[in-house]
Amino acid sequence: MGFNSLVFIFILLPFALLVYKYIPKQWHNIFLLILSLFFYAWGSAPALIMILLSVGFNFFAARGIGQHIESGDKRTARIQLIASVAFDVALLAVYKYTGLDMPLGISFYSFSVMSCLFDVYYGKTSAQVEFFDFFLYVMFFPKIISGPIVKWEDFRAQVHNHAVTRDGFLQGFELFLAGFFKKALLADKLGVTLASLLARPQQTVGLAWIGVFVYSFELYLDFSGYSDMAIGLARMFGFSFKKNFDYPYTSESVSVFWRRWHISLGAWFRDYVYIPLGGSRCNRGTQIRNLMIVWVLTGIWHGSTLNYLIWGLYHGSLVLLDKFVIGERLQKVPRRLRILLTDAAVFIGWVFFFRTGIGDAFAHIGRLFGIGAAGFWSRATTFSLTENLILLIIAALCCSPWMKNMHAKLTYKKDGAAMYISVALYVILFVFGVAGILGSTWTSFMYANF
Amino acid sequence: MKKLSGDKINYADLIKWIFALLIIVLIVLKFTGNRVSNADFKDVKKAVEKTVKDDDTVLDGDNVMVKRLYGIDPADYDGIMLKYPSTNMNVNEVFLVKLKDVKQQDQILEAVEKRLETQKNNFENYGTNQYSILKKSVTDVQGNYIMFVVNEKTDPIVKAFEKSLK
């Protein structure tokens, strides 16, 4: 059951919110845990056994590390940390690279549990990890399937200190609706469009570029839509998570792009891999090595095929280029042009995601520049563009802050009528979103497959 | 949890590895049970077909026949092969499916169960021999591959199927 399913939207969520509102506060976390277990089991009951064992393993790992730290035995704590993290990584690798049916959300919850081990070891949080808090942290239903990868120290600070306020609830609901709109109305439609574009026999340069644009918008709207829904849901239950996307397609460089795309994953690699390796406080050679390690890991985190490894190396190289070679010179280039160049580099990289084989990916990239393409443009290309133009324009607007700013400008004036317009807009988005999922087959979120 | 230091046993560390052991056992069980195969459908089909090539009691079924007998749309799967009974008096059958996703297992198993039930009802009262063959039918689930076989001797077909997945 995804957040975009009718059962979730019309049955589970209203039921959960109602129960949550009327049960005593001391029961809130227990209810959230039961709800989360039910949500996970609905999606994949057999995988529940694996995640429960993983919770057991990592809870005792965290307790053990905490006890060694408290008793001043840092060396044993370090050995236990390395052994436990190695076990978690090996488990993730076994699932990702051997073809076994992956437990739902394993890429995300594995990183969550490792964050707890690191936070305890580095003393970012108390060495004493409570079982119930940890269990809820791993299972918490808004984030378990596809993140955001909330760090243990951030979750722990809220687990006994979260309250539903009227403003918080409304902000969460608004975010949930916005995410639902992005997913159900835009991303799913773009997905259908992409499938038909890739199936066309005559792939011109124009068609190859349209495909790249369609997928780039789809991926952003799908994953940021999911993240909005997840963060919005958490907010509706009183938890506050940091944003996972910050309009990445308006970034002026690839380095900035990666501070705005899947922020929680980037922060995880920064805090638990890049900085412990020495980060930027070392010579240039070591910095380059550290960055490439992070990018190789980021690539293979996304999937087991060569495409993802090459995609990771591609982005690692772009970041190095930006940091050490052309970054300063690019500052002299007009801002809009820098954004365009960044988007072009990022969009080309996504080809490795939507073309399944490495040969297919390079063939598509070749076609973008005329190599192996069936001409530059054709009547079918014009048809494909005009048929999807409105969808592409709306998608592009939703990838920028323009839509949000315009909505804020139009509706958050002081007079009451504007507020009613805002509410009406959200109701319309919701109705169209529901109509969208009723009129098509249910599709899972793209990042749930990584 | 008792706090321990020095050379005393840390129970948290110990329990942790017990959980690790349980995880390893679960993984091993998964490997031996429901592993997704990367074998090409054409190769698997060829291997299974070899075992029934001289069997004149079966005919090649097309997509229409798959829909008719199993009520599923072949387009939803990565590959489908059907060898169905050549006459109303035969029951020999091979139905091989490569799933797009292991989550499709239930749909296929349900379709196979219905098909078997229908055949059993057809022969229960007058076709003792056919009924006994139907009772020996095998439904072999191997991750993303499922094969349903009705035959007097299912062993060679099943062995060829499983061998082709490795």
XYZ file of C-alpha atoms in Angstrom:
616
model
C 0.000 0.000 0.000
C 1.538 3.290 -1.100
C 0.609 6.793 0.039
C -0.989 7.218 -3.392
C -3.381 4.280 -3.026
C -7.088 4.780 -2.458
C -7.083 2.415 0.541
C -4.443 4.529 2.229
C -5.993 7.900 1.405
C -9.629 7.073 2.113
C -9.445 4.412 4.815
C -6.162 4.003 6.657
C -5.120 7.655 6.909
C -8.484 9.082 8.086
C -8.859 6.193 10.546
C -5.332 6.709 11.899
C -5.773 10.466 12.243
C -9.082 10.050 14.058
C -7.731 7.469 16.487
C -4.602 9.562 17.032
C -6.692 12.594 17.872
C -8.838 10.880 20.486
C -6.497 8.474 22.263
C -4.495 9.713 25.304
C -1.137 11.258 24.466
C 0.814 8.529 26.273
C -0.613 6.038 23.748
C 0.450 8.011 20.689
C 3.801 6.298 20.080
C 2.418 2.816 20.705
C -0.352 3.520 18.226
C 2.152 4.841 15.675
C 4.240 1.694 16.042
C 1.229 -0.615 15.573
C 0.100 1.462 12.606
C 3.597 1.329 11.104
C 3.832 -2.448 11.534
C 0.427 -2.848 9.903
C 1.401 -0.511 7.042
C 4.616 -2.421 6.403
C 3.000 -5.858 6.686
C 0.295 -4.787 4.210
C 3.008 -3.975 1.685
C 5.157 -7.019 2.325
C 4.310 -9.339 5.221
C 7.152 -11.843 4.616
C 9.727 -9.029 4.676
C 8.529 -8.045 8.143
C 10.514 -10.946 9.654
C 13.719 -9.644 8.118
C 13.174 -6.090 9.281
C 12.330 -7.289 12.818
C 15.555 -9.306 12.936
C 17.430 -6.288 11.617
C 15.873 -4.140 14.354
C 16.995 -6.728 16.939
C 20.532 -6.897 15.540
C 21.010 -3.138 15.344
C 19.370 -2.374 18.671
C 21.773 -4.690 20.505
C 24.637 -3.395 18.365
C 23.807 0.169 19.425
C 23.440 -0.893 23.079
C 26.755 -2.714 22.980
C 28.584 0.208 21.361
C 26.969 2.565 23.886
C 28.086 0.399 26.817
C 31.665 0.219 25.551
C 31.703 3.997 25.094
C 30.322 4.543 28.603
C 32.910 2.230 30.118
C 35.646 4.135 28.279
C 36.550 1.203 26.022
C 36.591 3.138 22.761
C 38.657 0.491 20.968
C 36.087 -2.280 21.464
C 33.304 0.176 20.604
C 35.089 0.912 17.339
C 35.551 -2.784 16.541
C 31.877 -3.442 17.270
C 30.827 -0.448 15.164
C 32.885 -1.611 12.187
C 31.634 -5.209 12.524
C 27.992 -4.146 12.838
C 28.108 -1.660 9.957
C 29.915 -4.258 7.833
C 27.146 -6.736 8.588
C 24.429 -4.205 7.655
C 26.220 -3.298 4.426
C 26.771 -6.972 3.567
C 23.090 -7.698 4.163
C 22.082 -4.809 1.911
C 24.559 -5.962 -0.745
C 23.285 -9.552 -0.630
C 19.756 -8.338 -1.333
C 20.735 -5.789 -3.951
C 23.215 -7.827 -5.932
C 22.069 -11.439 -5.806
C 18.570 -11.100 -7.221
C 16.802 -11.983 -3.971
C 13.427 -10.306 -3.561
C 14.367 -7.164 -1.613
C 12.508 -6.350 1.598
C 10.508 -3.157 1.172
C 12.556 -0.055 1.967
C 15.776 -1.932 2.847
C 17.981 0.700 1.185
C 16.433 3.333 3.400
C 16.002 1.564 6.730
C 19.524 0.087 6.539
C 20.908 3.609 6.355
C 18.661 4.667 9.227
C 19.887 1.933 11.563
C 23.516 2.606 10.643
C 22.926 6.267 11.443
C 21.972 5.194 14.979
C 25.175 3.150 15.375
C 27.315 6.062 14.146
C 25.493 8.634 16.300
C 25.997 6.519 19.424
C 29.664 5.909 18.594
C 30.422 9.561 17.822
C 28.589 10.672 20.963
C 26.043 12.733 19.017
C 23.332 11.205 21.142
C 23.017 9.396 24.449
C 24.742 6.021 24.587
C 21.607 4.531 26.069
C 19.279 3.502 23.240
C 15.738 2.591 24.324
C 14.246 -0.342 22.460
C 10.815 1.163 21.871
C 12.224 4.461 20.569
C 14.564 2.626 18.247
C 11.823 0.307 17.025
C 9.545 3.242 16.198
C 12.462 5.061 14.567
C 13.069 2.208 12.138
C 9.433 1.362 11.466
C 7.870 4.862 11.378
C 5.533 4.478 8.420
C 5.939 7.851 6.653
C 9.636 7.252 6.105
C 10.229 3.492 6.025
C 9.608 2.777 2.334
C 11.540 5.561 0.607
C 12.871 7.878 3.286
C 13.710 10.607 3.961
C 16.640 9.025 5.809
C 16.078 10.786 9.112
C 19.087 10.610 11.393
C 18.697 8.901 14.750
C 19.732 12.005 16.696
C 17.026 14.059 14.927
C 14.311 11.461 15.491
C 15.277 10.744 19.074
C 14.994 14.427 19.962
C 11.327 14.313 18.926
C 10.146 10.852 19.859
C 8.820 11.889 23.293
C 8.438 15.496 22.398
C 6.071 15.797 19.494
C 2.680 17.350 19.481
C 0.082 17.943 16.824
C -0.688 21.631 16.509
C -3.346 23.102 14.247
C -0.771 24.953 12.133
C 1.535 21.954 11.981
C -1.296 19.686 10.944
C -2.428 22.073 8.198
C 1.122 22.550 6.910
C 1.519 18.775 6.826
C -1.797 18.290 5.053
C -0.911 20.952 2.489
C 2.452 19.284 1.842
C 0.793 15.884 1.543
C -1.671 17.217 -1.037
C 1.049 18.959 -3.022
C 3.068 15.723 -3.101
C 0.005 13.733 -4.079
C -0.629 16.114 -6.981
C 2.980 15.841 -8.168
C 2.846 12.051 -8.084
C -0.688 11.204 -9.206
C -1.232 13.875 -11.813
C 2.171 14.698 -13.169
C 4.756 11.964 -12.512
C 2.438 9.098 -13.466
C 1.384 10.865 -16.685
C 5.013 11.590 -17.551
C 5.794 7.911 -16.957
C 3.187 6.886 -19.543
C 4.544 9.497 -21.955
C 8.112 8.263 -21.544
C 7.119 4.655 -22.237
C 5.475 5.667 -25.510
C 8.431 7.888 -26.507
C 10.995 5.157 -25.913
C 8.908 2.683 -27.907
C 8.992 4.845 -31.065
C 11.048 3.167 -33.797
C 12.533 6.334 -35.303
C 14.601 7.970 -32.546
C 15.593 11.439 -33.703
C 17.820 13.861 -31.813
C 14.706 15.816 -30.841
C 12.913 12.748 -29.558
C 15.961 11.688 -27.528
C 16.001 15.111 -25.841
C 12.259 15.091 -25.219
C 12.713 11.676 -23.546
C 15.464 13.062 -21.326
C 13.303 16.021 -20.283
C 10.264 13.834 -19.621
C 12.228 11.417 -17.428
C 14.032 14.205 -15.552
C 10.738 15.847 -14.672
C 9.131 12.498 -13.848
C 11.912 11.441 -11.482
C 11.902 14.741 -9.628
C 8.128 14.956 -9.354
C 7.812 11.321 -8.330
C 10.486 11.333 -5.649
C 9.973 14.866 -4.357
C 6.226 14.146 -4.444
C 6.801 11.083 -2.304
C 9.078 13.032 0.057
C 6.496 15.819 0.391
C 3.839 13.252 1.234
C 6.125 11.522 3.761
C 7.214 14.740 5.462
C 3.620 16.031 5.381
C 2.322 12.821 6.979
C 4.967 12.946 9.699
C 3.952 16.564 10.360
C 0.295 15.563 10.644
C 1.348 13.176 13.424
C 3.454 15.834 15.129
C 6.942 15.010 13.807
C 9.053 17.532 11.979
C 11.468 16.246 9.315
C 13.838 18.362 7.257
C 13.043 18.867 3.579
C 14.475 16.330 1.154
C 14.398 18.502 -1.989
C 14.973 22.196 -2.509
C 14.202 22.881 -6.162
C 17.367 21.129 -7.375
C 16.739 21.919 -11.056
C 17.325 25.600 -10.312
C 20.867 24.938 -9.050
C 23.764 26.921 -10.453
C 26.289 24.086 -10.250
C 26.376 20.326 -9.849
C 27.747 20.710 -6.302
C 24.783 22.900 -5.384
C 22.433 20.462 -7.121
C 23.609 17.706 -4.787
C 22.922 19.872 -1.756
C 19.324 20.180 -2.964
C 18.523 16.709 -4.369
C 17.768 13.832 -1.981
C 19.220 15.966 0.786
C 18.912 13.267 3.459
C 21.006 10.754 1.474
C 23.636 13.386 0.678
C 23.790 14.383 4.350
C 24.146 10.725 5.356
C 27.125 10.183 3.061
C 28.643 13.502 4.138
C 28.336 12.829 7.877
C 29.102 9.112 7.990
C 31.483 8.584 5.061
C 33.002 11.793 3.697
C 33.811 13.556 6.992
C 35.143 10.423 8.783
C 37.430 9.869 5.765
C 38.873 13.336 6.297
C 36.402 15.389 4.246
C 37.915 18.563 2.796
C 40.442 19.035 5.592
C 43.182 17.166 3.805
C 45.337 17.469 0.717
C 43.812 17.621 -2.724
C 44.635 14.003 -3.613
C 42.901 12.672 -0.494
C 39.938 14.959 -1.094
C 39.560 13.582 -4.615
C 39.771 10.013 -3.278
C 37.166 10.778 -0.581
C 34.766 12.348 -3.049
C 35.092 9.487 -5.500
C 34.468 6.935 -2.714
C 31.274 8.807 -1.798
C 30.155 8.927 -5.435
C 30.866 5.300 -6.152
C 28.874 4.410 -3.022
C 26.054 6.771 -4.028
C 25.938 5.117 -7.438
C 25.821 1.546 -6.200
C 23.330 2.468 -3.476
C 20.851 3.191 -6.271
C 21.154 -0.183 -7.952
C 23.203 -3.220 -8.832
C 23.782 -2.638 -12.545
C 26.798 -1.055 -14.189
C 24.563 1.885 -15.170
C 24.415 3.094 -11.584
C 28.148 2.755 -11.016
C 28.860 4.775 -14.153
C 26.246 7.319 -13.134
C 27.991 7.667 -9.744
C 31.398 8.100 -11.386
C 29.907 10.614 -13.836
C 28.545 12.775 -11.035
C 31.716 12.344 -8.977
C 33.713 13.635 -11.939
C 31.336 16.577 -12.418
C 31.626 17.530 -8.743
C 35.445 17.320 -8.921
C 35.427 19.400 -12.091
C 33.256 21.990 -10.416
C 35.270 22.019 -7.183
C 38.792 22.048 -8.575
C 38.749 23.146 -12.227
C 35.894 25.267 -13.549
C 33.914 26.295 -10.453
C 35.435 29.760 -10.069
C 35.425 30.477 -13.786
C 31.751 29.531 -14.005
C 30.945 32.289 -11.515
C 31.524 34.779 -14.328
C 28.870 33.123 -16.494
C 25.317 34.577 -16.192
C 23.274 32.763 -13.535
C 20.562 31.501 -15.908
C 23.141 30.009 -18.218
C 24.806 28.268 -15.271
C 21.436 26.748 -14.322
C 20.927 25.561 -17.880
C 24.391 23.996 -18.027
C 23.850 22.263 -14.675
C 20.478 20.905 -15.780
C 21.929 19.688 -19.056
C 24.677 17.786 -17.199
C 22.248 16.331 -14.650
C 19.564 15.435 -17.208
C 22.075 13.599 -19.396
C 23.118 11.617 -16.319
C 19.555 10.395 -15.778
C 19.825 8.453 -19.055
C 21.706 5.808 -17.018
C 18.578 5.470 -14.859
C 15.903 5.069 -17.508
C 17.855 3.061 -20.059
C 18.305 -0.349 -18.495
C 21.423 -1.604 -20.291
C 24.728 0.228 -20.439
C 24.747 -0.092 -24.243
C 21.230 1.358 -24.444
C 22.251 4.246 -22.201
C 25.289 5.189 -24.285
C 23.281 4.755 -27.498
C 20.684 7.213 -26.143
C 23.388 9.693 -25.102
C 24.881 9.342 -28.588
C 21.505 10.155 -30.149
C 21.311 13.335 -28.051
C 24.294 14.558 -30.075
C 23.237 13.108 -33.409
C 25.253 9.874 -33.258
C 23.080 6.968 -34.431
C 19.938 9.128 -34.524
C 17.326 8.873 -37.294
C 17.789 12.517 -38.255
C 17.487 15.670 -36.202
C 13.726 16.091 -36.224
C 10.711 14.399 -37.778
C 6.969 14.784 -38.026
C 6.603 12.212 -35.245
C 8.912 14.323 -33.060
C 6.709 17.375 -33.626
C 3.665 15.280 -32.782
C 5.304 13.943 -29.589
C 6.252 17.440 -28.516
C 2.914 19.126 -29.214
C 0.968 16.227 -27.707
C 2.870 16.577 -24.400
C 3.723 20.276 -24.441
C 1.211 21.377 -21.801
C 2.199 18.527 -19.498
C 5.874 19.408 -19.934
C 5.261 23.107 -19.230
C 3.273 22.364 -16.062
C 5.922 19.851 -14.988
C 8.718 22.376 -15.600
C 6.854 25.016 -13.581
C 6.379 22.534 -10.728
C 10.105 21.802 -10.750
C 10.790 25.465 -10.005
C 9.646 27.609 -7.065
C 7.492 29.630 -9.493
C 4.293 27.704 -8.765
C 4.718 27.921 -5.002
C 5.614 31.604 -5.087
C 2.662 32.379 -7.338
C 0.317 30.489 -5.055
C 1.670 32.329 -2.016
C 1.348 35.694 -3.785
C -2.219 35.055 -4.895
C -3.669 33.427 -1.833
C -1.846 34.465 1.320
C -3.084 38.006 1.388
C -4.730 39.246 4.503
C -8.303 39.213 3.258
C -10.282 36.048 3.878
C -11.369 35.473 0.280
C -7.819 34.616 -0.782
C -7.655 31.895 1.831
C -10.832 30.359 0.442
C -9.266 30.404 -3.025
C -6.256 28.571 -1.619
C -8.457 25.913 0.013
C -10.461 25.550 -3.208
C -7.222 25.096 -5.165
C -6.095 22.305 -2.889
C -9.499 20.612 -3.088
C -9.275 20.778 -6.891
C -5.749 19.315 -6.817
C -6.964 16.518 -4.587
C -9.990 15.732 -6.769
C -7.859 15.718 -9.919
C -5.264 13.578 -8.187
C -7.873 11.005 -7.155
C -9.320 11.082 -10.671
C -5.788 10.491 -11.962
C -5.242 7.364 -9.874
C -8.757 6.095 -10.602
C -8.161 6.447 -14.320
C -4.883 4.564 -14.388
C -3.154 1.538 -12.964
C -1.585 2.095 -9.556
C 2.126 2.796 -9.860
C 4.652 2.541 -7.075
C 7.095 5.330 -6.296
C 10.276 5.177 -8.369
C 12.718 5.413 -5.480
C 11.033 2.475 -3.718
C 12.847 0.294 -6.277
C 16.326 1.564 -5.399
C 21.093 -4.490 30.357
C 24.048 -5.051 32.632
C 26.951 -2.728 31.964
C 30.159 -4.639 31.652
C 33.743 -3.754 30.931
C 37.155 -5.339 30.797
C 37.211 -9.008 29.961
C 33.614 -9.696 31.013
C 31.106 -10.735 28.386
C 28.989 -7.971 26.941
C 25.538 -9.491 26.573
C 24.393 -6.890 24.050
C 27.253 -7.894 21.729
C 26.398 -11.537 22.221
C 22.661 -11.151 21.549
C 23.473 -9.015 18.517
C 25.345 -11.904 16.914
C 22.489 -14.282 17.702
C 20.266 -11.975 15.655
C 22.934 -11.911 12.949
C 22.912 -15.690 12.890
C 19.110 -15.738 12.519
C 19.389 -13.267 9.627
C 21.975 -15.486 7.933
C 19.724 -18.544 8.365
C 16.819 -16.609 6.825
C 18.964 -15.525 3.870
C 20.181 -19.079 3.289
C 16.583 -20.299 3.335
C 15.645 -17.618 0.816
C 18.517 -18.604 -1.436
C 17.494 -22.220 -1.451
C 13.825 -21.362 -1.899
C 12.628 -18.437 -3.880
C 15.617 -17.148 -5.794
C 15.107 -14.939 -8.801
C 16.806 -16.427 -11.860
C 18.537 -14.423 -14.566
C 18.198 -17.299 -17.038
C 16.917 -16.277 -20.443
C 13.326 -17.397 -21.027
C 14.225 -18.802 -24.443
C 16.831 -21.126 -22.870
C 14.473 -22.314 -20.146
C 11.709 -22.873 -22.699
C 14.070 -24.815 -24.943
C 15.209 -27.040 -22.066
C 11.631 -27.823 -21.032
C 10.467 -28.322 -24.627
C 13.197 -30.904 -25.185
C 11.648 -33.135 -22.538
C 8.229 -33.112 -24.241
C 9.243 -32.903 -27.901
C 8.093 -36.453 -28.695
C 4.904 -36.142 -26.719
C 2.083 -36.087 -29.297
C -0.490 -35.656 -26.552
C 0.313 -31.934 -26.324
C -0.041 -28.994 -28.688
C 1.564 -25.545 -28.664
C -0.765 -22.995 -27.121
C -0.834 -19.409 -28.351
C -1.775 -16.286 -26.377
C -5.477 -16.841 -27.048
C -5.267 -20.339 -25.618
C -3.377 -19.034 -22.559
C -6.167 -16.538 -21.965
C -8.816 -19.201 -22.484
C -7.341 -21.835 -20.223
C -5.722 -19.688 -17.560
C -7.581 -16.379 -17.776
C -4.391 -14.305 -17.762
C -2.937 -11.776 -20.197
C 0.467 -13.000 -21.505
C 1.524 -9.373 -22.046
C 1.713 -8.969 -18.261
C 4.595 -11.444 -18.032
C 8.154 -11.691 -19.344
C 7.522 -14.995 -21.070
C 4.892 -17.724 -21.339
C 4.946 -21.197 -22.864
C 1.917 -23.467 -22.987
C 1.680 -27.072 -24.142
C -1.937 -28.071 -23.770
C -3.752 -31.419 -24.249
C -4.132 -32.315 -27.940
C -7.515 -34.032 -27.419
C -10.257 -34.011 -24.840
C -9.070 -37.376 -23.619
C -5.537 -36.194 -22.778
C -4.496 -34.262 -19.712
C -0.783 -33.802 -20.320
C 0.120 -30.170 -20.061
C 3.089 -27.851 -19.448
C 2.611 -24.230 -18.493
C 5.790 -22.202 -18.031
C 5.812 -18.557 -16.952
C 8.579 -16.047 -16.386
C 7.269 -13.330 -14.080
C 8.095 -9.659 -14.394
C 8.040 -9.457 -10.616
C 7.902 -12.191 -7.978
C 4.845 -10.387 -6.618
C 2.985 -11.924 -9.595
C 3.429 -15.401 -8.126
C 0.027 -15.344 -6.443
C -1.801 -14.474 -9.689
C -0.209 -17.380 -11.533
C -0.653 -19.827 -8.684
C -4.325 -18.892 -8.489
C -4.740 -19.362 -12.257
C -2.978 -22.742 -12.107
C -5.110 -23.859 -9.185
C -8.300 -22.956 -11.080
C -7.084 -24.763 -14.196
C -6.235 -27.883 -12.216
C -9.571 -27.781 -10.432
C -11.425 -27.528 -13.756
C -9.499 -30.479 -15.193
C -10.071 -32.559 -12.081
C -13.812 -31.858 -12.259
C -13.797 -32.882 -15.932
C -12.252 -36.284 -15.269
C -13.210 -37.094 -11.706
C -16.117 -39.423 -12.489
C -15.168 -41.121 -15.717
C -11.446 -40.747 -16.414
C -9.735 -42.661 -13.641
C -6.426 -42.770 -15.444
C -6.482 -39.087 -16.369
C -7.575 -38.161 -12.860
C -4.647 -40.027 -11.333
C -2.250 -38.197 -13.701
C -3.805 -34.880 -12.696
C -3.258 -35.771 -9.070
C 0.458 -36.192 -9.801
C 0.700 -32.691 -11.278
C 3.544 -30.489 -10.075
C 3.575 -26.731 -9.611
C 7.202 -25.706 -9.294
C 7.812 -22.157 -8.070
C 11.375 -20.899 -8.517
C 11.352 -17.176 -7.754
C 10.488 -15.430 -10.997
C 9.775 -18.710 -12.831
C 6.753 -20.951 -12.339
C 6.077 -24.217 -14.119
C 2.939 -26.307 -13.953
C 3.247 -29.845 -15.305
C 0.665 -32.567 -15.752
C 2.327 -35.762 -16.885
C 2.686 -39.405 -15.889
C 6.403 -38.705 -15.439
C 6.925 -35.188 -14.183
C 10.444 -35.784 -12.839
C 12.495 -35.309 -16.053
C 10.548 -32.168 -16.955
C 10.979 -30.639 -13.505
C 14.678 -31.547 -13.423
C 15.255 -29.987 -16.848
C 13.383 -26.867 -15.728
C 15.345 -26.428 -12.505
C 18.661 -27.177 -14.194
C 18.023 -24.534 -16.849
C 17.556 -21.844 -14.186
C 21.081 -22.227 -12.782
